[in-house]
C-alpha cells in the first residue's frame, strides 16, 4: 500500500461520518396492516427447496416448525409439545394437539414424518433431493409412534440436532400429494400465523391473518392468533428506496438498513434504528506454518496492535460487536470471561522485539474486493508497530481454495475472512475452523486438547458438559491466538415507531407472529 493511501485510511479512522438527511413524507394506510420493505423476493414458497435466508424469513410467517427460537435465540418448542433424547442417536418428539393447516387439515405425526423424510431422503422431493438435506446431518429415518409422537433415528450421534430443527418448517402431506412438487413452489399450506393471499413475483407477497392459528410457542408470549390482519413483504432491493419508503411511512420495517442511513432514521420522528448481532464471525487467519506466525508472541502482538474500535466506529459505523474469541455472545457455550487483547501499541512492539521480528518486516493480508477497505485499514494500523503490512486483493474463487489447501497457502501470511454460525452452537464454527484438519482451518491450527474437547462435545448429550468443554476450548484458542480476533457484524433494521411487539433476531428472520400496532 502506498504511503499516501495509508495516510488517507488512517485519516478516515479519525474522521466522523457525514450523512445526508432525507425529509420524510406523510403516508396513510390501514392501521392493522404491517408492511416490510424487504431486500429480496422469495425464491420459492416450498420450505424444502431452498438454501436462502430471505426466502426462509417469508416462509416462516406461513409455516411453523417443530422448534423455533425466541428473540434472544433460545430454542423453544413450537409445534412440538416436548422434545427429548431417547439415546445418543434417537430423539422423540410429541406434537401439540389440535393444530390445523390453513386448508383445515389436521396436523399429525404423519405430517412430521413426511416433512423430515422429504428433507433427508434421496429423491423424496418430487424426484429430487432437497438442498436442505445436509442441514439435518445424520438424520436417517423418522418413525411414527402414535398420532402425536414421532422418533428421529440418526446414524451417528449429533449434538446439533436440536439447534438445527428451528430451520425446518412442517408441511402438509395431503396438500403436497394434491398439488405436487410444482404446486408447492407457489401454493403453500402451512400451519403458521398467516396464510398466503397473493404472490406478485418481484413486487410483493401478501398474507392475511389465519384465525384458526393454534397460537405458536407458549414460551414466547403472547400466544394466540396474529394481532394484525394483514402482512405485506414488499420487495425493495435498492437501499435508498427502502430507506425513503420507511421515512415516508409506506413500510413499517426494513432490513439491511445501510450504516450510511442510520443518522437519517435516528433523526426522523416516525422511525427508529434496531440492531442485533449477526451470526458471522470475522477474523484474520494467521498462517501458523510460516515464520514468524508460528511464534505465539507474534500472534498476540498482532492482536494487541489492532485498534478494532477505530475500525468499528469509523469504517463500520458502529454496526459490529468486537470479539475476544471465536463465538458470538448469543451462541450456546459462549465464554464471557476471555481476556481481552486490548489495543496496546507498546505491548505489541515489545512482543515483536522479544520474538526477534525486525522493524520493516513485510507481511501481506489476503482479501477479496468486498473487504478491501477493511483489510487496508487493518494493514495501516498494524504498520504502526514498525512492520510493513499491505493488503493484496484476490478473486474469491481463487482465494478461498488457496487458503483451504495447506500446500498452496504455505507462503501466504494472513487472510481476512469470516465463518457463519447459523446454529449458534460452537460445533458449527469451532469444528470446521479450529479442529486439526478442519475444512475451514485456514490457520493450520492444531491443538490436541482442543481436538479432544471438540470431539467429546459432538457426542455428549448432557448440554452442561458440552458447555463446559467449549468454555475450555475457547480459552485455549484465545491463549494461542491463531487469529486476529475481529468482530461480529450487526444486522440493522429501520422500524416504524407504530410497531410494537417485535425486535430483530440474530438469525435474520423477521417473525411477525406477535407484532402489533401501537395505539
Coordinates of C-alpha atoms in Angstrom, one line a residue:
X1 CA 0.0 0.0 0.0
X2 CA 1.3 3.5 -0.8
X3 CA 2.2 5.9 1.9
X4 CA -0.5 8.3 0.5
X5 CA -3.2 5.7 0.7
X6 CA -2.2 4.5 4.2
X7 CA -2.3 8.1 5.4
X8 CA -5.8 8.5 3.9
X9 CA -7.0 5.4 5.6
X10 CA -5.6 6.5 9.0
X11 CA -7.2 9.9 8.5
X12 CA -10.5 8.2 7.8
X13 CA -10.3 6.4 11.1
X14 CA -10.1 9.7 12.9
X15 CA -12.9 11.5 10.9
X16 CA -16.6 11.1 11.7
X17 CA -19.1 10.2 9.0
X18 CA -21.2 12.9 7.4
X19 CA -24.6 11.7 6.4
X20 CA -27.3 13.3 4.2
X21 CA -30.7 13.9 5.8
X22 CA -33.9 13.0 3.9
X23 CA -37.2 14.7 4.6
X24 CA -39.9 12.1 5.4
X25 CA -43.3 12.4 3.7
X26 CA -46.7 11.5 5.2
X27 CA -48.5 8.3 4.3
X28 CA -51.8 6.9 5.4
X29 CA -52.9 3.3 5.3
X30 CA -54.8 0.6 7.2
X31 CA -53.9 0.6 10.9
X32 CA -53.9 -3.3 11.3
X33 CA -51.6 -3.9 8.3
X34 CA -47.8 -4.3 8.6
X35 CA -45.6 -3.8 5.6
X36 CA -42.0 -5.0 5.4
X37 CA -39.6 -3.3 2.9
X38 CA -37.5 -6.4 2.0
X39 CA -34.3 -6.7 0.0
X40 CA -35.2 -9.8 -1.9
X41 CA -38.2 -11.7 -3.2
X42 CA -38.6 -15.3 -2.2
X43 CA -37.1 -17.9 -4.4
X44 CA -39.9 -20.4 -3.7
X45 CA -42.6 -20.9 -1.1
X46 CA -41.6 -24.6 -0.6
X47 CA -39.8 -25.0 2.7
X48 CA -37.7 -27.9 1.4
X49 CA -36.5 -26.4 -1.8
X50 CA -34.0 -23.6 -1.0
X51 CA -31.0 -22.6 1.0
X52 CA -31.7 -18.9 1.3
X53 CA -32.3 -16.8 4.5
X54 CA -34.6 -14.2 2.8
X55 CA -36.8 -17.0 1.5
X56 CA -36.9 -18.6 4.9
X57 CA -38.0 -15.3 6.5
X58 CA -41.0 -15.2 4.3
X59 CA -41.8 -18.9 4.6
X60 CA -41.5 -18.7 8.4
X61 CA -44.6 -16.5 8.6
X62 CA -46.6 -19.0 6.6
X63 CA -45.3 -22.2 8.2
X64 CA -44.3 -23.1 11.8
X65 CA -41.6 -25.6 12.8
X66 CA -41.3 -28.3 15.4
X67 CA -38.9 -25.9 17.3
X68 CA -38.2 -22.2 17.0
X69 CA -36.1 -19.6 18.6
X70 CA -37.1 -16.5 20.6
X71 CA -35.7 -13.1 20.1
X72 CA -32.8 -14.0 22.5
X73 CA -32.1 -17.0 20.3
X74 CA -33.2 -19.6 22.9
X75 CA -34.6 -22.8 21.4
X76 CA -38.3 -23.1 22.2
X77 CA -40.9 -25.8 21.4
X78 CA -43.3 -24.7 18.7
X79 CA -45.4 -27.4 17.0
X80 CA -43.6 -29.8 19.3
X81 CA -45.0 -30.1 22.8
X82 CA -41.9 -31.9 24.0
X83 CA -38.5 -32.9 22.7
X84 CA -36.3 -35.5 24.4
X85 CA -33.2 -37.6 23.7
X86 CA -34.0 -41.3 24.0
X87 CA -30.3 -42.1 23.5
X88 CA -27.4 -40.6 21.6
X89 CA -28.9 -41.5 18.2
X90 CA -32.6 -41.3 18.9
X91 CA -34.9 -38.3 19.7
X92 CA -38.6 -38.4 20.5
X93 CA -41.0 -35.5 19.7
X94 CA -44.6 -35.2 20.8
X95 CA -46.6 -32.6 19.0
X96 CA -49.4 -30.3 20.3
X97 CA -53.0 -31.4 19.9
X98 CA -55.5 -29.6 17.7
X99 CA -53.1 -27.9 15.2
X100 CA -54.6 -27.3 11.7
X101 CA -53.1 -26.3 8.4
X102 CA -54.6 -23.3 6.5
X103 CA -56.6 -25.7 4.4
X104 CA -58.3 -27.1 7.6
X105 CA -56.4 -30.4 7.5
X106 CA -55.3 -31.6 10.9
X107 CA -51.6 -31.7 11.6
X108 CA -50.5 -35.2 12.7
X109 CA -47.3 -37.2 13.3
X110 CA -47.7 -38.4 9.7
X111 CA -47.0 -34.9 8.5
X112 CA -43.9 -34.7 10.7
X113 CA -42.5 -37.9 9.2
X114 CA -43.4 -36.8 5.7
X115 CA -41.7 -33.4 6.2
X116 CA -38.5 -34.9 7.6
X117 CA -38.4 -37.7 5.0
X118 CA -38.9 -35.2 2.2
X119 CA -35.9 -33.2 3.6
X120 CA -33.4 -36.1 4.1
X121 CA -34.4 -39.0 1.8
X122 CA -32.8 -39.2 -1.7
X123 CA -35.2 -38.1 -4.4
X124 CA -38.0 -37.6 -1.9
X125 CA -38.9 -34.1 -3.1
X126 CA -40.7 -34.9 -6.3
X127 CA -37.9 -37.0 -7.7
X128 CA -35.2 -34.5 -6.4
X129 CA -33.2 -34.5 -3.2
X130 CA -33.8 -31.5 -1.0
X131 CA -31.0 -28.9 -1.0
X132 CA -31.5 -28.7 2.8
X133 CA -30.6 -32.4 3.4
X134 CA -27.2 -31.6 4.9
X135 CA -28.9 -29.3 7.5
X136 CA -30.2 -32.3 9.3
X137 CA -26.8 -34.1 9.5
X138 CA -27.0 -37.8 10.2
X139 CA -30.8 -38.0 10.4
X140 CA -31.6 -41.2 8.6
X141 CA -35.3 -42.0 9.3
X142 CA -38.4 -40.9 11.2
X143 CA -41.0 -43.3 12.6
X144 CA -44.5 -42.7 13.8
X145 CA -45.1 -43.9 17.3
X146 CA -48.7 -42.7 17.6
X147 CA -50.8 -39.9 16.0
X148 CA -48.9 -37.3 18.1
X149 CA -45.5 -38.8 18.5
X150 CA -42.5 -39.5 16.2
X151 CA -39.0 -40.7 16.7
X152 CA -36.0 -39.4 14.9
X153 CA -33.3 -42.0 14.1
X154 CA -29.7 -40.8 13.4
X155 CA -26.9 -43.0 12.0
X156 CA -24.4 -41.3 14.4
X157 CA -24.6 -39.1 17.5
X158 CA -25.1 -35.4 16.6
X159 CA -25.2 -32.7 19.2
X160 CA -26.6 -30.2 16.7
X161 CA -30.0 -31.9 16.2
X162 CA -32.0 -29.6 18.4
X163 CA -30.2 -26.5 17.2
X164 CA -30.9 -27.3 13.5
X165 CA -34.6 -28.1 13.8
X166 CA -35.7 -24.5 14.0
X167 CA -34.6 -24.1 10.4
X168 CA -37.1 -26.7 9.2
X169 CA -40.8 -26.0 8.6
X170 CA -43.6 -28.6 8.7
X171 CA -45.6 -29.2 5.5
X172 CA -49.0 -30.9 4.9
X173 CA -48.6 -34.4 3.4
X174 CA -52.0 -34.4 1.9
X175 CA -51.5 -31.0 0.3
X176 CA -48.2 -32.0 -1.3
X177 CA -49.9 -35.0 -2.7
X178 CA -52.7 -32.8 -4.1
X179 CA -50.6 -30.1 -5.7
X180 CA -47.4 -31.9 -6.5
X181 CA -43.8 -30.6 -6.4
X182 CA -44.5 -27.8 -8.9
X183 CA -47.5 -26.7 -6.9
X184 CA -45.5 -26.5 -3.7
X185 CA -43.4 -23.7 -5.2
X186 CA -46.3 -21.2 -5.2
X187 CA -49.2 -22.8 -3.2
X188 CA -48.2 -23.3 0.4
X189 CA -50.5 -24.8 3.0
X190 CA -48.7 -24.0 6.3
X191 CA -49.7 -24.1 9.9
X192 CA -48.3 -20.6 10.6
X193 CA -49.9 -17.4 11.8
X194 CA -50.5 -16.0 8.3
X195 CA -51.8 -17.6 5.1
X196 CA -51.0 -16.6 1.5
X197 CA -53.3 -14.2 -0.3
X198 CA -51.1 -13.3 -3.4
X199 CA -47.6 -13.6 -4.6
X200 CA -46.8 -10.9 -7.1
X201 CA -43.3 -12.0 -8.3
X202 CA -40.7 -9.4 -7.9
X203 CA -43.1 -7.0 -6.2
X204 CA -44.8 -8.3 -3.1
X205 CA -46.0 -11.2 -1.0
X206 CA -49.4 -10.6 0.6
X207 CA -50.5 -12.6 3.7
X208 CA -53.6 -12.4 5.9
X209 CA -54.2 -13.5 9.5
X210 CA -55.0 -17.2 10.0
X211 CA -57.8 -17.0 12.5
X212 CA -57.5 -20.7 13.4
X213 CA -53.8 -20.5 14.3
X214 CA -53.1 -22.6 17.3
X215 CA -51.0 -19.8 18.9
X216 CA -47.4 -20.8 18.4
X217 CA -45.0 -21.4 21.2
X218 CA -46.5 -20.7 24.6
X219 CA -42.9 -20.0 25.8
X220 CA -43.0 -16.8 23.6
X221 CA -45.9 -14.7 24.9
X222 CA -48.5 -13.7 24.0
X223 CA -49.5 -16.9 22.4
X224 CA -52.5 -16.9 20.1
X225 CA -53.5 -15.8 16.6
X226 CA -51.7 -12.9 14.9
X227 CA -52.5 -9.4 16.2
X228 CA -52.6 -7.8 12.8
X229 CA -54.9 -8.5 9.9
X230 CA -52.5 -8.4 7.0
X231 CA -48.8 -8.6 6.3
X232 CA -47.1 -7.5 3.1
X233 CA -43.5 -8.2 2.2
X234 CA -42.8 -5.5 -0.4
X235 CA -39.7 -6.2 -2.5
X236 CA -37.4 -3.1 -2.5
X237 CA -33.9 -4.1 -3.4
X238 CA -32.4 -0.6 -3.7
X239 CA -31.1 0.7 -0.3
X240 CA -32.1 4.4 -0.7
X241 CA -35.6 3.4 -1.9
X242 CA -36.1 1.2 1.1
X243 CA -35.0 4.0 3.5
X244 CA -37.2 6.5 1.7
X245 CA -40.2 4.2 2.0
X246 CA -39.6 3.8 5.7
X247 CA -39.3 7.5 6.3
X248 CA -42.4 8.2 4.2
X249 CA -44.4 5.8 6.3
X250 CA -45.0 3.5 3.3
X251 CA -43.4 0.5 5.1
X252 CA -43.0 -0.4 8.8
X253 CA -39.9 -2.5 8.9
X254 CA -36.9 -2.5 6.5
X255 CA -34.0 -5.0 6.6
X256 CA -30.4 -4.2 5.7
X257 CA -30.5 -0.6 6.7
X258 CA -27.2 0.8 5.4
X259 CA -24.9 2.3 8.0
X260 CA -24.8 5.5 6.0
X261 CA -28.5 6.0 6.6
X262 CA -28.6 5.4 10.4
X263 CA -28.5 9.0 11.3
X264 CA -31.3 9.8 8.8
X265 CA -33.5 7.3 10.5
X266 CA -32.5 8.2 14.0
X267 CA -33.3 11.9 13.2
X268 CA -36.8 11.1 11.9
X269 CA -39.9 11.3 14.1
X270 CA -41.6 8.3 12.8
X271 CA -38.9 5.6 12.7
X272 CA -36.0 4.2 14.8
X273 CA -33.0 2.0 14.3
X274 CA -32.8 -1.5 15.7
X275 CA -29.6 -3.6 15.7
X276 CA -28.8 -7.2 16.6
X277 CA -25.7 -9.3 16.4
X278 CA -25.5 -11.4 13.3
X279 CA -24.1 -14.9 13.2
X280 CA -20.9 -14.4 11.2
X281 CA -17.5 -14.1 13.0
X282 CA -14.8 -12.1 11.2
X283 CA -11.1 -12.7 11.8
X284 CA -7.7 -12.5 10.3
X285 CA -6.4 -16.0 10.0
X286 CA -2.6 -16.3 10.6
X287 CA -0.5 -18.9 8.8
X288 CA 0.9 -20.9 11.7
X289 CA 3.0 -23.0 9.4
X290 CA 5.1 -20.0 8.4
X291 CA 7.6 -17.9 10.4
X292 CA 7.1 -15.6 12.3
X293 CA 3.4 -16.7 12.8
X294 CA 4.5 -19.9 14.4
X295 CA 5.5 -17.9 17.5
X296 CA 2.6 -17.2 19.8
X297 CA 4.2 -13.9 20.9
X298 CA 3.9 -12.6 17.3
X299 CA 0.3 -13.6 17.1
X300 CA -0.5 -11.9 20.4
X301 CA 1.4 -8.8 19.3
X302 CA -0.8 -8.5 16.2
X303 CA -3.9 -8.8 18.3
X304 CA -2.6 -6.0 20.6
X305 CA -1.6 -3.9 17.6
X306 CA -5.1 -3.6 16.1
X307 CA -7.4 -0.8 17.2
X308 CA -10.6 -2.7 16.5
X309 CA -12.7 0.1 18.0
X310 CA -11.4 2.6 15.4
X311 CA -12.4 0.4 12.5
X312 CA -15.8 -0.4 14.0
X313 CA -16.5 3.2 14.7
X314 CA -15.1 4.9 11.6
X315 CA -15.5 2.3 8.8
X316 CA -18.3 0.0 10.1
X317 CA -20.4 2.9 11.5
X318 CA -20.6 1.2 15.0
X319 CA -22.5 -1.7 13.4
X320 CA -20.3 -4.5 14.7
X321 CA -19.6 -6.1 18.1
X322 CA -15.9 -6.6 18.9
X323 CA -15.0 -10.2 19.8
X324 CA -12.4 -11.6 22.2
X325 CA -12.6 -15.0 20.7
X326 CA -14.4 -17.2 18.3
X327 CA -18.0 -17.2 19.4
X328 CA -21.0 -14.8 19.1
X329 CA -22.2 -13.6 22.5
X330 CA -25.6 -15.0 21.6
X331 CA -24.3 -18.5 21.0
X332 CA -24.6 -21.5 23.2
X333 CA -21.4 -22.1 25.1
X334 CA -20.1 -18.5 24.7
X335 CA -17.3 -17.8 27.1
X336 CA -17.8 -14.3 28.5
X337 CA -14.6 -14.4 30.7
X338 CA -12.0 -14.5 27.9
X339 CA -9.2 -11.9 28.5
X340 CA -9.2 -9.0 26.1
X341 CA -6.3 -8.3 23.7
X342 CA -6.6 -4.6 24.5
X343 CA -5.2 -2.1 22.0
X344 CA -1.6 -1.5 23.2
X345 CA 0.9 -0.5 20.7
X346 CA 3.8 -0.5 23.1
X347 CA 3.0 -4.1 24.2
X348 CA 2.7 -5.1 20.6
X349 CA 6.2 -3.7 19.8
X350 CA 7.7 -5.3 22.8
X351 CA 6.3 -8.7 21.9
X352 CA 7.6 -8.4 18.4
X353 CA 11.0 -7.4 19.6
X354 CA 11.0 -10.3 22.1
X355 CA 10.2 -12.7 19.3
X356 CA 13.1 -11.3 17.2
X357 CA 10.9 -9.7 14.5
X358 CA 12.8 -6.8 13.0
X359 CA 11.2 -3.5 12.2
X360 CA 10.4 -3.3 8.5
X361 CA 9.4 -7.0 8.2
X362 CA 6.9 -7.3 5.4
X363 CA 3.6 -9.0 5.8
X364 CA 0.6 -9.4 3.4
X365 CA -3.1 -9.6 4.3
X366 CA -5.0 -11.5 1.6
X367 CA -8.6 -10.3 1.0
X368 CA -11.3 -10.0 -1.6
X369 CA -12.6 -6.9 -3.2
X370 CA -15.6 -6.8 -0.9
X371 CA -13.4 -6.4 2.2
X372 CA -10.6 -4.4 0.6
X373 CA -11.2 -1.2 2.6
X374 CA -11.2 -3.1 5.9
X375 CA -8.1 -5.1 5.0
X376 CA -6.3 -1.9 4.1
X377 CA -7.3 -0.3 7.3
X378 CA -6.0 -3.3 9.3
X379 CA -2.8 -3.2 7.4
X380 CA -2.3 0.5 8.1
X381 CA -2.9 0.0 11.8
X382 CA -0.6 -3.0 12.1
X383 CA 2.1 -1.0 10.3
X384 CA 2.2 1.4 13.3
X385 CA 4.3 -1.3 15.0
X386 CA 7.1 -0.8 12.5
X387 CA 6.0 -3.7 10.4
X388 CA 5.4 -3.1 6.7
X389 CA 1.9 -4.6 6.2
X390 CA -0.1 -4.4 3.0
X391 CA -3.3 -5.8 1.6
X392 CA -3.5 -8.0 -1.5
X393 CA -6.8 -8.4 -3.3
X394 CA -7.8 -11.7 -4.9
X395 CA -10.9 -13.1 -6.6
X396 CA -12.9 -15.0 -4.1
X397 CA -12.9 -18.1 -6.3
X398 CA -9.1 -18.2 -6.1
X399 CA -8.5 -17.0 -2.5
X400 CA -10.8 -19.4 -0.6
X401 CA -9.5 -22.6 -2.2
X402 CA -5.9 -21.4 -1.8
X403 CA -6.2 -20.9 2.0
X404 CA -8.1 -24.2 2.4
X405 CA -5.1 -26.1 1.0
X406 CA -2.1 -26.4 3.3
X407 CA 0.4 -26.7 0.5
X408 CA -1.0 -23.8 -1.5
X409 CA -1.1 -21.4 1.5
X410 CA 2.3 -22.3 2.8
X411 CA 3.9 -19.0 1.6
X412 CA 1.0 -16.8 2.5
X413 CA 0.8 -14.6 5.7
X414 CA -2.6 -13.5 6.7
X415 CA -6.2 -13.9 5.5
X416 CA -9.1 -11.6 6.2
X417 CA -12.1 -14.0 6.3
X418 CA -15.2 -15.0 8.2
X419 CA -17.3 -18.0 9.2
X420 CA -21.0 -18.2 9.7
X421 CA -22.6 -19.9 12.7
X422 CA -26.3 -20.0 11.9
X423 CA -26.9 -22.7 14.5
X424 CA -25.4 -20.5 17.2
X425 CA -23.6 -23.6 18.5
X426 CA -19.8 -23.9 18.9
X427 CA -19.8 -27.1 16.8
X428 CA -21.0 -25.1 13.8
X429 CA -17.9 -22.9 13.8
X430 CA -15.2 -24.3 16.0
X431 CA -15.2 -27.8 14.5
X432 CA -14.6 -26.7 10.9
X433 CA -12.2 -23.8 11.7
X434 CA -10.1 -24.9 14.7
X435 CA -10.0 -28.7 14.8
X436 CA -6.9 -30.2 13.2
X437 CA -7.6 -30.7 9.5
X438 CA -11.0 -28.9 9.6
X439 CA -12.3 -27.8 6.2
X440 CA -12.2 -24.2 7.3
X441 CA -9.0 -24.3 9.3
X442 CA -7.1 -21.8 7.2
X443 CA -4.6 -21.0 10.0
X444 CA -3.5 -24.6 10.2
X445 CA -4.2 -24.5 13.9
X446 CA -3.7 -27.9 15.7
X447 CA -4.0 -28.4 19.4
X448 CA -4.6 -31.9 20.9
X449 CA -6.6 -30.7 23.9
X450 CA -8.9 -28.6 21.7
X451 CA -9.4 -31.5 19.3
X452 CA -10.3 -33.8 22.3
X453 CA -12.8 -31.2 23.7
X454 CA -14.4 -30.7 20.3
X455 CA -14.7 -34.4 19.6
X456 CA -16.2 -35.1 23.0
X457 CA -18.8 -32.4 22.6
X458 CA -20.0 -33.9 19.3
X459 CA -21.4 -37.0 21.1
X460 CA -22.1 -35.6 24.5
X461 CA -25.9 -35.4 25.2
X462 CA -25.5 -33.5 28.5
X463 CA -25.6 -29.9 27.4
X464 CA -23.9 -28.6 30.5
X465 CA -21.0 -30.9 30.0
X466 CA -20.8 -29.7 26.4
X467 CA -20.9 -26.1 27.5
X468 CA -18.0 -26.6 30.0
X469 CA -15.9 -28.3 27.3
X470 CA -16.5 -25.4 24.9
X471 CA -15.6 -22.9 27.5
X472 CA -12.2 -24.5 28.0
X473 CA -11.7 -24.9 24.2
X474 CA -12.3 -21.2 23.7
X475 CA -9.9 -20.3 26.5
X476 CA -7.1 -22.3 24.8
X477 CA -7.8 -20.8 21.4
X478 CA -7.8 -17.3 23.0
X479 CA -4.4 -18.0 24.6
X480 CA -2.9 -19.5 21.4
X481 CA -4.3 -16.7 19.2
X482 CA -4.3 -18.4 15.8
X483 CA -6.4 -15.5 14.5
X484 CA -6.5 -11.7 15.0
X485 CA -10.0 -11.7 16.6
X486 CA -12.1 -9.1 15.0
X487 CA -15.9 -8.6 15.3
X488 CA -19.4 -9.8 14.7
X489 CA -21.3 -7.5 12.2
X490 CA -24.7 -6.5 13.3
X491 CA -27.9 -6.8 11.3
X492 CA -29.5 -3.3 11.1
X493 CA -33.2 -2.6 10.7
X494 CA -35.3 0.5 10.4
X495 CA -38.6 0.2 12.3
X496 CA -41.6 2.5 12.4
X497 CA -42.5 3.8 15.8
X498 CA -46.0 2.5 15.4
X499 CA -44.7 -1.1 15.6
X500 CA -44.7 -2.9 18.9
X501 CA -44.1 -6.5 20.0
X502 CA -41.2 -7.0 17.5
X503 CA -37.4 -6.9 17.7
X504 CA -34.8 -8.3 15.4
X505 CA -33.2 -11.7 15.8
X506 CA -29.6 -12.9 15.2
X507 CA -30.8 -15.5 12.7
X508 CA -32.1 -12.6 10.4
X509 CA -35.7 -13.8 10.4
X510 CA -38.5 -11.2 10.6
X511 CA -41.0 -13.2 12.6
X512 CA -44.3 -11.3 12.7
X513 CA -46.3 -13.8 14.9
X514 CA -46.7 -11.3 17.7
X515 CA -46.2 -7.9 16.1
X516 CA -48.9 -5.3 16.9
X517 CA -49.7 -1.7 16.0
X518 CA -49.3 1.0 18.7
X519 CA -52.4 2.7 19.9

